[in-house]
Amino acid sequence: MAVIDDVLAICVFLLVMSFILPITSGGSVPKYLIILIVIFPVLIGLITGGITAFIMKKIRSEKVCAITVFAGVLVTAAMTALANHYLMPVPVLNFMLSGMVYSATFANILDEKKLEDIMKYCTPSISACFALIVLNLGAPLDYHLILGAGIFTAVYIIARAAGKIGGAALGAQLSHAPATVKKYLGLVILPHSGVSLVMTGIAISALKGDFGQYGNIVRGTIAAAAVINEIIAVFLARKGFKAAGEMGKAIKCK
């Protein structure tokens, strides 16, 4: 659910960005980017993910498979960079979307047992890299802007919470999911993630020059919302897990 949530958010964000860029760049960005900004990363991820899965099916060693996964990451990043440089008028392709599609592709092609064995070697490195990404993206945020964000922060937090909780409840209702899913899924997906910081960096890079003041508003709003959400939303997520009867269930299964 978290991955699907992130992928949809990135796709919507990039589509909105494709409308904003022509305005902030003085109309120098062609309109066909609206489609290519999503299609190129998806195609790159599908190609590299499919090839990586095909290679891993031929390999018996779990360690070699893990190395193949990381090699695929580098190839995916290189292809996205080349597409950015040679196929796009401005470098707007999103590396995170390429990576998400890449990993989702080979994860759905490989059988579950082999994937689980491979991820034993990949997970520690992935966790370390994710921590570095969040630190790198969060470090430039000016936390002095938190107090100045004011009403924008309140609107962002309330709208985000309403979308998460309301969307999860509606989805559960339409899919006839259990009552616990309808009541508590929205709460457990409230905490902020590094994806919002990635989007913040992209948005700020597009809001320069005459639009710099709006970049400061975005920077302050997300910084404030991230701090507040990590205090409140994590507590609410824990309450949601507990109310749904999911707390400690994984430990009992072992």
PDB file of C-alpha atoms in Angstrom:
ATOM      1  CA  MET A   1       0.000   0.000   0.000  1.00  0.00           C
ATOM      2  CA  ALA A   2       2.828   2.383   0.870  1.00  0.00           C
ATOM      3  CA  VAL A   3       4.606   1.749  -2.449  1.00  0.00           C
ATOM      4  CA  ILE A   4       1.416   2.173  -4.500  1.00  0.00           C
ATOM      5  CA  ASP A   5       0.697   5.353  -2.552  1.00  0.00           C
ATOM      6  CA  ASP A   6       4.171   6.715  -3.350  1.00  0.00           C
ATOM      7  CA  VAL A   7       4.061   5.770  -7.046  1.00  0.00           C
ATOM      8  CA  LEU A   8       0.668   7.426  -7.567  1.00  0.00           C
ATOM      9  CA  ALA A   9       1.810  10.514  -5.658  1.00  0.00           C
ATOM     10  CA  ILE A  10       4.953  10.809  -7.798  1.00  0.00           C
ATOM     11  CA  CYS A  11       2.993  10.394 -11.047  1.00  0.00           C
ATOM     12  CA  VAL A  12       0.462  13.079 -10.068  1.00  0.00           C
ATOM     13  CA  PHE A  13       3.242  15.371  -8.829  1.00  0.00           C
ATOM     14  CA  LEU A  14       5.249  15.037 -12.045  1.00  0.00           C
ATOM     15  CA  LEU A  15       2.175  15.691 -14.179  1.00  0.00           C
ATOM     16  CA  VAL A  16       1.466  18.872 -12.202  1.00  0.00           C
ATOM     17  CA  MET A  17       5.131  19.861 -12.542  1.00  0.00           C
ATOM     18  CA  SER A  18       4.878  19.510 -16.312  1.00  0.00           C
ATOM     19  CA  PHE A  19       2.214  22.245 -16.275  1.00  0.00           C
ATOM     20  CA  ILE A  20       4.168  24.440 -13.863  1.00  0.00           C
ATOM     21  CA  LEU A  21       7.542  24.283 -15.633  1.00  0.00           C
ATOM     22  CA  PRO A  22       6.429  26.146 -18.798  1.00  0.00           C
ATOM     23  CA  ILE A  23       5.247  29.019 -16.579  1.00  0.00           C
ATOM     24  CA  THR A  24       8.312  29.232 -14.327  1.00  0.00           C
ATOM     25  CA  SER A  25      10.714  28.799 -17.258  1.00  0.00           C
ATOM     26  CA  GLY A  26       9.084  31.464 -19.393  1.00  0.00           C
ATOM     27  CA  GLY A  27       7.356  29.029 -21.744  1.00  0.00           C
ATOM     28  CA  SER A  28      10.553  27.343 -22.899  1.00  0.00           C
ATOM     29  CA  VAL A  29       9.432  23.829 -21.908  1.00  0.00           C
ATOM     30  CA  PRO A  30       7.358  22.022 -24.591  1.00  0.00           C
ATOM     31  CA  LYS A  31       3.965  20.590 -23.665  1.00  0.00           C
ATOM     32  CA  TYR A  32       4.774  17.033 -24.789  1.00  0.00           C
ATOM     33  CA  LEU A  33       6.797  16.694 -21.554  1.00  0.00           C
ATOM     34  CA  ILE A  34       3.488  16.143 -19.761  1.00  0.00           C
ATOM     35  CA  ILE A  35       3.465  12.564 -21.096  1.00  0.00           C
ATOM     36  CA  LEU A  36       7.198  11.856 -21.399  1.00  0.00           C
ATOM     37  CA  ILE A  37       7.949  12.941 -17.829  1.00  0.00           C
ATOM     38  CA  VAL A  38       6.115   9.811 -16.606  1.00  0.00           C
ATOM     39  CA  ILE A  39       6.471   7.443 -19.592  1.00  0.00           C
ATOM     40  CA  PHE A  40      10.280   7.524 -19.844  1.00  0.00           C
ATOM     41  CA  PRO A  41      11.005   6.554 -16.197  1.00  0.00           C
ATOM     42  CA  VAL A  42       8.349   3.813 -16.349  1.00  0.00           C
ATOM     43  CA  LEU A  43       9.763   2.376 -19.598  1.00  0.00           C
ATOM     44  CA  ILE A  44      13.323   2.486 -18.272  1.00  0.00           C
ATOM     45  CA  GLY A  45      12.290   0.722 -15.064  1.00  0.00           C
ATOM     46  CA  LEU A  46      10.342  -1.954 -16.949  1.00  0.00           C
ATOM     47  CA  ILE A  47      13.255  -2.693 -19.294  1.00  0.00           C
ATOM     48  CA  THR A  48      15.991  -2.851 -16.642  1.00  0.00           C
ATOM     49  CA  GLY A  49      13.750  -4.670 -14.153  1.00  0.00           C
ATOM     50  CA  GLY A  50      12.755  -7.288 -16.713  1.00  0.00           C
ATOM     51  CA  ILE A  51      16.352  -7.896 -17.826  1.00  0.00           C
ATOM     52  CA  THR A  52      17.553  -8.087 -14.214  1.00  0.00           C
ATOM     53  CA  ALA A  53      14.863 -10.642 -13.366  1.00  0.00           C
ATOM     54  CA  PHE A  54      15.779 -12.736 -16.436  1.00  0.00           C
ATOM     55  CA  ILE A  55      19.458 -12.760 -15.398  1.00  0.00           C
ATOM     56  CA  MET A  56      18.681 -13.600 -11.758  1.00  0.00           C
ATOM     57  CA  LYS A  57      16.569 -16.578 -12.796  1.00  0.00           C
ATOM     58  CA  LYS A  58      19.714 -18.082 -14.326  1.00  0.00           C
ATOM     59  CA  ILE A  59      21.851 -17.483 -11.218  1.00  0.00           C
ATOM     60  CA  ARG A  60      21.834 -19.846  -8.245  1.00  0.00           C
ATOM     61  CA  SER A  61      24.006 -17.863  -5.833  1.00  0.00           C
ATOM     62  CA  GLU A  62      22.008 -15.466  -3.634  1.00  0.00           C
ATOM     63  CA  LYS A  63      25.021 -13.161  -3.204  1.00  0.00           C
ATOM     64  CA  VAL A  64      25.568 -12.899  -6.952  1.00  0.00           C
ATOM     65  CA  CYS A  65      21.853 -12.150  -7.374  1.00  0.00           C
ATOM     66  CA  ALA A  66      22.141  -9.350  -4.801  1.00  0.00           C
ATOM     67  CA  ILE A  67      25.107  -7.907  -6.716  1.00  0.00           C
ATOM     68  CA  THR A  68      23.010  -8.142  -9.893  1.00  0.00           C
ATOM     69  CA  VAL A  69      20.237  -6.144  -8.200  1.00  0.00           C
ATOM     70  CA  PHE A  70      22.646  -3.308  -7.343  1.00  0.00           C
ATOM     71  CA  ALA A  71      24.153  -3.438 -10.836  1.00  0.00           C
ATOM     72  CA  GLY A  72      20.619  -3.039 -12.200  1.00  0.00           C
ATOM     73  CA  VAL A  73      20.139   0.019  -9.987  1.00  0.00           C
ATOM     74  CA  LEU A  74      23.254   1.624 -11.473  1.00  0.00           C
ATOM     75  CA  VAL A  75      22.138   0.802 -15.033  1.00  0.00           C
ATOM     76  CA  THR A  76      18.652   2.208 -14.326  1.00  0.00           C
ATOM     77  CA  ALA A  77      20.156   5.425 -12.945  1.00  0.00           C
ATOM     78  CA  ALA A  78      22.545   5.696 -15.916  1.00  0.00           C
ATOM     79  CA  MET A  79      19.751   5.204 -18.457  1.00  0.00           C
ATOM     80  CA  THR A  80      17.595   7.820 -16.712  1.00  0.00           C
ATOM     81  CA  ALA A  81      20.527  10.261 -16.676  1.00  0.00           C
ATOM     82  CA  LEU A  82      21.211   9.652 -20.392  1.00  0.00           C
ATOM     83  CA  ALA A  83      17.531  10.122 -21.249  1.00  0.00           C
ATOM     84  CA  ASN A  84      17.544  13.339 -19.217  1.00  0.00           C
ATOM     85  CA  HIS A  85      20.587  14.627 -21.068  1.00  0.00           C
ATOM     86  CA  TYR A  86      19.929  13.517 -24.640  1.00  0.00           C
ATOM     87  CA  LEU A  87      16.166  13.028 -24.979  1.00  0.00           C
ATOM     88  CA  MET A  88      14.713  15.799 -22.805  1.00  0.00           C
ATOM     89  CA  PRO A  89      14.986  19.565 -23.395  1.00  0.00           C
ATOM     90  CA  VAL A  90      15.433  20.042 -19.638  1.00  0.00           C
ATOM     91  CA  PRO A  91      16.479  17.429 -17.007  1.00  0.00           C
ATOM     92  CA  VAL A  92      13.100  16.701 -15.395  1.00  0.00           C
ATOM     93  CA  LEU A  93      12.973  12.878 -15.361  1.00  0.00           C
ATOM     94  CA  ASN A  94      12.555  11.448 -11.873  1.00  0.00           C
ATOM     95  CA  PHE A  95      15.127   8.855 -10.785  1.00  0.00           C
ATOM     96  CA  MET A  96      12.936   7.651  -7.914  1.00  0.00           C
ATOM     97  CA  LEU A  97      10.107   6.698 -10.285  1.00  0.00           C
ATOM     98  CA  SER A  98      12.558   4.773 -12.493  1.00  0.00           C
ATOM     99  CA  GLY A  99      13.889   2.951  -9.423  1.00  0.00           C
ATOM    100  CA  MET A 100      10.428   2.109  -8.100  1.00  0.00           C
ATOM    101  CA  VAL A 101       9.319   0.617 -11.422  1.00  0.00           C
ATOM    102  CA  TYR A 102      12.641  -1.247 -11.735  1.00  0.00           C
ATOM    103  CA  SER A 103      12.341  -2.899  -8.310  1.00  0.00           C
ATOM    104  CA  ALA A 104       8.615  -3.584  -8.667  1.00  0.00           C
ATOM    105  CA  THR A 105       9.213  -5.285 -12.035  1.00  0.00           C
ATOM    106  CA  PHE A 106      11.806  -7.830 -10.943  1.00  0.00           C
ATOM    107  CA  ALA A 107      10.064  -8.344  -7.573  1.00  0.00           C
ATOM    108  CA  ASN A 108       6.881  -9.437  -9.352  1.00  0.00           C
ATOM    109  CA  ILE A 109       8.676 -11.670 -11.872  1.00  0.00           C
ATOM    110  CA  LEU A 110      10.815 -13.646  -9.397  1.00  0.00           C
ATOM    111  CA  ASP A 111       9.244 -16.283  -7.172  1.00  0.00           C
ATOM    112  CA  GLU A 112       8.651 -15.196  -3.586  1.00  0.00           C
ATOM    113  CA  LYS A 113      11.163 -17.560  -1.967  1.00  0.00           C
ATOM    114  CA  LYS A 114      14.067 -16.475  -4.176  1.00  0.00           C
ATOM    115  CA  LEU A 115      13.189 -12.814  -3.739  1.00  0.00           C
ATOM    116  CA  GLU A 116      13.134 -13.207   0.044  1.00  0.00           C
ATOM    117  CA  ASP A 117      16.555 -14.895   0.017  1.00  0.00           C
ATOM    118  CA  ILE A 118      18.045 -12.140  -2.152  1.00  0.00           C
ATOM    119  CA  MET A 119      16.617  -9.325  -0.046  1.00  0.00           C
ATOM    120  CA  LYS A 120      18.455 -10.636   3.032  1.00  0.00           C
ATOM    121  CA  TYR A 121      21.611  -9.259   1.435  1.00  0.00           C
ATOM    122  CA  CYS A 122      20.026  -6.150  -0.104  1.00  0.00           C
ATOM    123  CA  THR A 123      17.963  -4.805   2.812  1.00  0.00           C
ATOM    124  CA  PRO A 124      20.857  -3.501   5.000  1.00  0.00           C
ATOM    125  CA  SER A 125      22.336  -1.544   2.086  1.00  0.00           C
ATOM    126  CA  ILE A 126      18.916  -0.242   1.040  1.00  0.00           C
ATOM    127  CA  SER A 127      18.224   0.992   4.593  1.00  0.00           C
ATOM    128  CA  ALA A 128      21.594   2.760   4.745  1.00  0.00           C
ATOM    129  CA  CYS A 129      21.085   4.378   1.334  1.00  0.00           C
ATOM    130  CA  PHE A 130      17.588   5.514   2.249  1.00  0.00           C
ATOM    131  CA  ALA A 131      18.918   7.118   5.442  1.00  0.00           C
ATOM    132  CA  LEU A 132      21.562   8.972   3.400  1.00  0.00           C
ATOM    133  CA  ILE A 133      18.923  10.155   0.928  1.00  0.00           C
ATOM    134  CA  VAL A 134      16.714  11.556   3.697  1.00  0.00           C
ATOM    135  CA  LEU A 135      19.698  13.254   5.384  1.00  0.00           C
ATOM    136  CA  ASN A 136      20.914  14.710   2.096  1.00  0.00           C
ATOM    137  CA  LEU A 137      17.482  16.043   1.186  1.00  0.00           C
ATOM    138  CA  GLY A 138      16.615  17.253   4.676  1.00  0.00           C
ATOM    139  CA  ALA A 139      19.886  19.025   5.419  1.00  0.00           C
ATOM    140  CA  PRO A 140      19.274  22.020   3.092  1.00  0.00           C
ATOM    141  CA  LEU A 141      15.799  22.662   4.555  1.00  0.00           C
ATOM    142  CA  ASP A 142      15.768  25.938   6.486  1.00  0.00           C
ATOM    143  CA  TYR A 143      13.965  25.147   9.734  1.00  0.00           C
ATOM    144  CA  HIS A 144      13.779  28.867  10.536  1.00  0.00           C
ATOM    145  CA  LEU A 145      11.001  28.948   7.951  1.00  0.00           C
ATOM    146  CA  ILE A 146       8.832  26.601  10.036  1.00  0.00           C
ATOM    147  CA  LEU A 147       7.277  29.380  12.101  1.00  0.00           C
ATOM    148  CA  GLY A 148       6.636  31.436   8.977  1.00  0.00           C
ATOM    149  CA  ALA A 149       4.808  28.639   7.173  1.00  0.00           C
ATOM    150  CA  GLY A 150       1.717  29.237   9.325  1.00  0.00           C
ATOM    151  CA  ILE A 151      -1.607  28.595   7.623  1.00  0.00           C
ATOM    152  CA  PHE A 152       0.005  26.697   4.725  1.00  0.00           C
ATOM    153  CA  THR A 153       1.328  24.073   7.128  1.00  0.00           C
ATOM    154  CA  ALA A 154      -2.076  23.665   8.785  1.00  0.00           C
ATOM    155  CA  VAL A 155      -3.842  23.339   5.427  1.00  0.00           C
ATOM    156  CA  TYR A 156      -1.234  20.861   4.160  1.00  0.00           C
ATOM    157  CA  ILE A 157      -1.405  18.637   7.265  1.00  0.00           C
ATOM    158  CA  ILE A 158      -5.222  18.635   7.401  1.00  0.00           C
ATOM    159  CA  ALA A 159      -5.630  18.051   3.637  1.00  0.00           C
ATOM    160  CA  ARG A 160      -3.025  15.275   3.661  1.00  0.00           C
ATOM    161  CA  ALA A 161      -4.632  13.542   6.649  1.00  0.00           C
ATOM    162  CA  ALA A 162      -8.112  13.854   5.114  1.00  0.00           C
ATOM    163  CA  GLY A 163      -6.844  12.375   1.847  1.00  0.00           C
ATOM    164  CA  LYS A 164      -5.062   9.473   3.549  1.00  0.00           C
ATOM    165  CA  ILE A 165      -7.855   8.566   5.959  1.00  0.00           C
ATOM    166  CA  GLY A 166     -10.757   9.308   3.593  1.00  0.00           C
ATOM    167  CA  GLY A 167      -9.097   7.630   0.608  1.00  0.00           C
ATOM    168  CA  ALA A 168      -8.219   4.508   2.583  1.00  0.00           C
ATOM    169  CA  ALA A 169     -11.749   4.274   3.989  1.00  0.00           C
ATOM    170  CA  LEU A 170     -13.329   4.718   0.544  1.00  0.00           C
ATOM    171  CA  GLY A 171     -10.982   2.153  -1.012  1.00  0.00           C
ATOM    172  CA  ALA A 172     -11.738  -0.336   1.752  1.00  0.00           C
ATOM    173  CA  GLN A 173     -15.466   0.243   1.311  1.00  0.00           C
ATOM    174  CA  LEU A 174     -15.328  -0.289  -2.468  1.00  0.00           C
ATOM    175  CA  SER A 175     -13.152  -3.410  -2.158  1.00  0.00           C
ATOM    176  CA  HIS A 176     -15.236  -4.875   0.700  1.00  0.00           C
ATOM    177  CA  ALA A 177     -12.163  -5.005   2.955  1.00  0.00           C
ATOM    178  CA  PRO A 178     -12.499  -5.881   6.653  1.00  0.00           C
ATOM    179  CA  ALA A 179     -13.845  -3.198   8.988  1.00  0.00           C
ATOM    180  CA  THR A 180     -10.451  -2.807  10.654  1.00  0.00           C
ATOM    181  CA  VAL A 181      -8.918  -1.828   7.302  1.00  0.00           C
ATOM    182  CA  LYS A 182     -11.628   0.756   6.706  1.00  0.00           C
ATOM    183  CA  LYS A 183     -11.217   2.270  10.173  1.00  0.00           C
ATOM    184  CA  TYR A 184      -7.471   2.178  10.740  1.00  0.00           C
ATOM    185  CA  LEU A 185      -5.529   1.904   7.461  1.00  0.00           C
ATOM    186  CA  GLY A 186      -5.604   5.676   6.988  1.00  0.00           C
ATOM    187  CA  LEU A 187      -4.026   6.195  10.397  1.00  0.00           C
ATOM    188  CA  VAL A 188      -1.131   3.796   9.853  1.00  0.00           C
ATOM    189  CA  ILE A 189      -0.051   5.469   6.573  1.00  0.00           C
ATOM    190  CA  LEU A 190      -0.045   9.000   8.014  1.00  0.00           C
ATOM    191  CA  PRO A 191       3.691   9.266   8.884  1.00  0.00           C
ATOM    192  CA  HIS A 192       5.806  11.280   6.454  1.00  0.00           C
ATOM    193  CA  SER A 193       8.414   9.632   4.236  1.00  0.00           C
ATOM    194  CA  GLY A 194      11.484  10.686   2.299  1.00  0.00           C
ATOM    195  CA  VAL A 195       9.360  10.873  -0.860  1.00  0.00           C
ATOM    196  CA  SER A 196       7.905  14.218   0.247  1.00  0.00           C
ATOM    197  CA  LEU A 197      11.434  15.601   0.670  1.00  0.00           C
ATOM    198  CA  VAL A 198      12.337  14.437  -2.844  1.00  0.00           C
ATOM    199  CA  MET A 199       9.278  16.212  -4.240  1.00  0.00           C
ATOM    200  CA  THR A 200      10.103  19.313  -2.198  1.00  0.00           C
ATOM    201  CA  GLY A 201      13.568  19.497  -3.737  1.00  0.00           C
ATOM    202  CA  ILE A 202      12.144  19.167  -7.265  1.00  0.00           C
ATOM    203  CA  ALA A 203       9.458  21.792  -6.611  1.00  0.00           C
ATOM    204  CA  ILE A 204      11.937  24.290  -5.169  1.00  0.00           C
ATOM    205  CA  SER A 205      14.292  23.799  -8.127  1.00  0.00           C
ATOM    206  CA  ALA A 206      11.426  24.753 -10.455  1.00  0.00           C
ATOM    207  CA  LEU A 207      10.442  27.829  -8.417  1.00  0.00           C
ATOM    208  CA  LYS A 208      13.389  30.129  -8.986  1.00  0.00           C
ATOM    209  CA  GLY A 209      13.865  33.726 -10.044  1.00  0.00           C
ATOM    210  CA  ASP A 210      10.592  35.643  -9.824  1.00  0.00           C
ATOM    211  CA  PHE A 211       8.956  32.600  -8.247  1.00  0.00           C
ATOM    212  CA  GLY A 212      11.561  32.130  -5.482  1.00  0.00           C
ATOM    213  CA  GLN A 213       9.185  33.363  -2.765  1.00  0.00           C
ATOM    214  CA  TYR A 214       6.886  30.430  -3.482  1.00  0.00           C
ATOM    215  CA  GLY A 215       9.819  28.047  -3.170  1.00  0.00           C
ATOM    216  CA  ASN A 216      10.431  29.402   0.336  1.00  0.00           C
ATOM    217  CA  ILE A 217       6.787  28.794   1.218  1.00  0.00           C
ATOM    218  CA  VAL A 218       7.016  25.196  -0.023  1.00  0.00           C
ATOM    219  CA  ARG A 219      10.288  24.659   1.864  1.00  0.00           C
ATOM    220  CA  GLY A 220       8.898  26.011   5.144  1.00  0.00           C
ATOM    221  CA  THR A 221       5.577  24.172   4.817  1.00  0.00           C
ATOM    222  CA  ILE A 222       7.130  20.753   4.201  1.00  0.00           C
ATOM    223  CA  ALA A 223       9.766  21.243   6.900  1.00  0.00           C
ATOM    224  CA  ALA A 224       7.126  22.146   9.465  1.00  0.00           C
ATOM    225  CA  ALA A 225       4.744  19.385   8.347  1.00  0.00           C
ATOM    226  CA  ALA A 226       7.502  16.769   8.447  1.00  0.00           C
ATOM    227  CA  VAL A 227       8.447  17.694  12.015  1.00  0.00           C
ATOM    228  CA  ILE A 228       4.839  17.812  13.229  1.00  0.00           C
ATOM    229  CA  ASN A 229       3.859  14.607  11.420  1.00  0.00           C
ATOM    230  CA  GLU A 230       6.805  12.658  12.813  1.00  0.00           C
ATOM    231  CA  ILE A 231       5.654  13.608  16.319  1.00  0.00           C
ATOM    232  CA  ILE A 232       1.896  13.168  15.948  1.00  0.00           C
ATOM    233  CA  ALA A 233       1.386  10.786  13.005  1.00  0.00           C
ATOM    234  CA  VAL A 234       3.737   8.080  14.318  1.00  0.00           C
ATOM    235  CA  PHE A 235       1.797   8.067  17.590  1.00  0.00           C
ATOM    236  CA  LEU A 236      -1.508   7.818  15.677  1.00  0.00           C
ATOM    237  CA  ALA A 237      -0.111   5.030  13.475  1.00  0.00           C
ATOM    238  CA  ARG A 238       0.828   3.021  16.556  1.00  0.00           C
ATOM    239  CA  LYS A 239      -2.671   3.543  17.968  1.00  0.00           C
ATOM    240  CA  GLY A 240      -4.119   2.402  14.643  1.00  0.00           C
ATOM    241  CA  PHE A 241      -2.095  -0.820  14.635  1.00  0.00           C
ATOM    242  CA  LYS A 242      -3.067  -1.475  18.247  1.00  0.00           C
ATOM    243  CA  ALA A 243      -6.776  -0.775  17.689  1.00  0.00           C
ATOM    244  CA  ALA A 244      -6.789  -3.057  14.640  1.00  0.00           C
ATOM    245  CA  GLY A 245      -5.290  -5.871  16.705  1.00  0.00           C
ATOM    246  CA  GLU A 246      -2.162  -6.012  14.539  1.00  0.00           C
ATOM    247  CA  MET A 247       0.362  -4.980  17.192  1.00  0.00           C
ATOM    248  CA  GLY A 248       2.836  -7.821  17.857  1.00  0.00           C
ATOM    249  CA  LYS A 249       1.091 -10.233  15.496  1.00  0.00           C
ATOM    250  CA  ALA A 250       4.225 -10.817  13.390  1.00  0.00           C
ATOM    251  CA  ILE A 251       6.191 -11.771  16.503  1.00  0.00           C
ATOM    252  CA  LYS A 252       3.518 -14.245  17.601  1.00  0.00           C
ATOM    253  CA  CYS A 253       3.556 -15.906  14.178  1.00  0.00           C
ATOM    254  CA  LYS A 254       7.235 -16.732  14.658  1.00  0.00           C
TER     255      LYS A 254
END
